PDB file of C-alpha atoms in Angstrom:
ATOM      1  CA  CYS O   1     201.885 251.956  79.156  1.00  0.00           C
ATOM      2  CA  SER O   2     204.242 249.591  80.755  1.00  0.00           C
ATOM      3  CA  SER O   3     203.688 247.222  77.661  1.00  0.00           C
ATOM      4  CA  MET O   4     204.717 249.919  74.663  1.00  0.00           C
ATOM      5  CA  GLU O   5     208.149 249.973  73.481  1.00  0.00           C
ATOM      6  CA  GLY O   6     208.381 253.271  72.995  1.00  0.00           C
ATOM      7  CA  LYS O   7     208.266 256.060  76.334  1.00  0.00           C
ATOM      8  CA  LEU O   8     205.538 258.508  76.368  1.00  0.00           C
ATOM      9  CA  VAL O   9     207.199 261.875  77.237  1.00  0.00           C
ATOM     10  CA  ALA O  10     203.913 264.471  76.007  1.00  0.00           C
ATOM     11  CA  VAL O  11     200.459 264.744  75.466  1.00  0.00           C
ATOM     12  CA  LEU O  12     198.970 267.275  73.482  1.00  0.00           C
ATOM     13  CA  THR O  13     195.204 267.794  74.152  1.00  0.00           C
ATOM     14  CA  THR O  14     193.692 269.276  70.992  1.00  0.00           C
ATOM     15  CA  HIS O  15     190.756 270.843  73.056  1.00  0.00           C
ATOM     16  CA  TYR O  16     188.622 269.952  76.461  1.00  0.00           C
ATOM     17  CA  HIS O  17     185.840 267.652  75.221  1.00  0.00           C
ATOM     18  CA  SER O  18     185.843 264.236  77.240  1.00  0.00           C
ATOM     19  CA  ASP O  19     186.912 261.808  74.106  1.00  0.00           C
ATOM     20  CA  HIS O  20     189.880 263.847  73.616  1.00  0.00           C
ATOM     21  CA  SER O  21     191.555 264.584  76.975  1.00  0.00           C
ATOM     22  CA  GLY O  22     189.956 261.655  79.494  1.00  0.00           C
ATOM     23  CA  GLY O  23     192.700 259.733  79.851  1.00  0.00           C
ATOM     24  CA  ASN O  24     194.631 262.550  80.355  1.00  0.00           C
ATOM     25  CA  ALA O  25     194.993 262.386  84.990  1.00  0.00           C
ATOM     26  CA  GLN O  26     195.223 258.612  84.468  1.00  0.00           C
ATOM     27  CA  LEU O  27     198.480 258.937  82.130  1.00  0.00           C
ATOM     28  CA  ALA O  28     199.850 261.946  84.520  1.00  0.00           C
ATOM     29  CA  ALA O  29     199.370 259.985  87.534  1.00  0.00           C
ATOM     30  CA  GLU O  30     200.816 256.561  85.984  1.00  0.00           C
ATOM     31  CA  LEU O  31     203.940 258.165  84.192  1.00  0.00           C
ATOM     32  CA  PRO O  32     205.344 260.747  86.369  1.00  0.00           C
ATOM     33  CA  GLY O  33     206.664 264.041  84.762  1.00  0.00           C
ATOM     34  CA  LEU O  34     204.734 263.752  81.608  1.00  0.00           C
ATOM     35  CA  GLU O  35     203.963 267.005  79.946  1.00  0.00           C
ATOM     36  CA  ILE O  36     200.347 267.636  79.479  1.00  0.00           C
ATOM     37  CA  VAL O  37     199.481 270.362  76.902  1.00  0.00           C
ATOM     38  CA  ALA O  38     196.444 272.164  76.033  1.00  0.00           C
ATOM     39  CA  GLY O  39     195.667 275.547  74.483  1.00  0.00           C
ATOM     40  CA  GLU O  40     195.479 278.377  76.810  1.00  0.00           C
ATOM     41  CA  MET O  41     191.698 279.232  75.771  1.00  0.00           C
ATOM     42  CA  ASP O  42     190.874 275.665  76.543  1.00  0.00           C
ATOM     43  CA  ALA O  43     193.273 274.672  79.426  1.00  0.00           C
ATOM     44  CA  ASP O  44     191.395 275.735  82.227  1.00  0.00           C
ATOM     45  CA  ARG O  45     188.927 272.521  81.424  1.00  0.00           C
ATOM     46  CA  THR O  46     191.653 269.973  80.235  1.00  0.00           C
ATOM     47  CA  PRO O  47     192.442 267.665  83.242  1.00  0.00           C
ATOM     48  CA  ALA O  48     195.971 267.687  84.318  1.00  0.00           C
ATOM     49  CA  VAL O  49     197.320 270.237  81.979  1.00  0.00           C
ATOM     50  CA  THR O  50     200.960 270.721  82.992  1.00  0.00           C
ATOM     51  CA  ARG O  51     201.752 273.650  79.877  1.00  0.00           C
ATOM     52  CA  ARG O  52     199.177 276.012  78.168  1.00  0.00           C
ATOM     53  CA  VAL O  53     200.698 276.907  74.397  1.00  0.00           C
ATOM     54  CA  ARG O  54     199.761 280.134  72.506  1.00  0.00           C
ATOM     55  CA  ASP O  55     198.838 280.493  68.498  1.00  0.00           C
ATOM     56  CA  GLY O  56     202.091 280.583  67.133  1.00  0.00           C
ATOM     57  CA  GLU O  57     204.348 278.725  70.009  1.00  0.00           C
ATOM     58  CA  SER O  58     206.379 276.003  68.991  1.00  0.00           C
ATOM     59  CA  CYS O  59     207.068 273.244  71.024  1.00  0.00           C
ATOM     60  CA  CYS O  60     209.636 270.146  70.938  1.00  0.00           C
ATOM     61  CA  PHE O  61     208.580 267.012  72.205  1.00  0.00           C
ATOM     62  CA  ALA O  62     211.249 263.942  71.686  1.00  0.00           C
ATOM     63  CA  GLY O  63     213.100 265.497  69.572  1.00  0.00           C
ATOM     64  CA  LEU O  64     210.202 266.975  67.117  1.00  0.00           C
ATOM     65  CA  ARG O  65     209.134 270.362  66.798  1.00  0.00           C
ATOM     66  CA  PHE O  66     205.831 271.385  66.612  1.00  0.00           C
ATOM     67  CA  GLN O  67     204.151 274.866  66.252  1.00  0.00           C
ATOM     68  CA  CYS O  68     200.674 275.459  67.832  1.00  0.00           C
ATOM     69  CA  LEU O  69     198.276 276.664  65.460  1.00  0.00           C
ATOM     70  CA  THR O  70     194.556 278.177  67.526  1.00  0.00           C
ATOM     71  CA  THR O  71     191.542 276.882  65.258  1.00  0.00           C
ATOM     72  CA  PRO O  72     188.842 278.009  67.371  1.00  0.00           C
ATOM     73  CA  CYS O  73     185.816 276.294  65.994  1.00  0.00           C
ATOM     74  CA  HIS O  74     185.228 272.787  67.183  1.00  0.00           C
ATOM     75  CA  THR O  75     186.259 274.578  71.086  1.00  0.00           C
ATOM     76  CA  ARG O  76     187.414 278.182  71.623  1.00  0.00           C
ATOM     77  CA  GLY O  77     190.341 277.375  72.340  1.00  0.00           C
ATOM     78  CA  HIS O  78     190.879 274.519  70.021  1.00  0.00           C
ATOM     79  CA  ILE O  79     194.840 274.237  68.733  1.00  0.00           C
TER      80      ILE O  79
END
């Protein structure tokens, strides 16, 4: 991460499968204060989550606003 020019402030983990959440714990260890976001229905199975979001909830990261939409097809809590 140190060779990158930007600052990583948040990770939006769309679902708990390891190919989407496998780096969360390492990123959290290397970047104190990093916000790791997951849908409330998958959060218990997603590594290093610091924030749970619900369907329709708005989030703001690095000045950008996102609206979370639950899409429970791939996993029960997919966002």
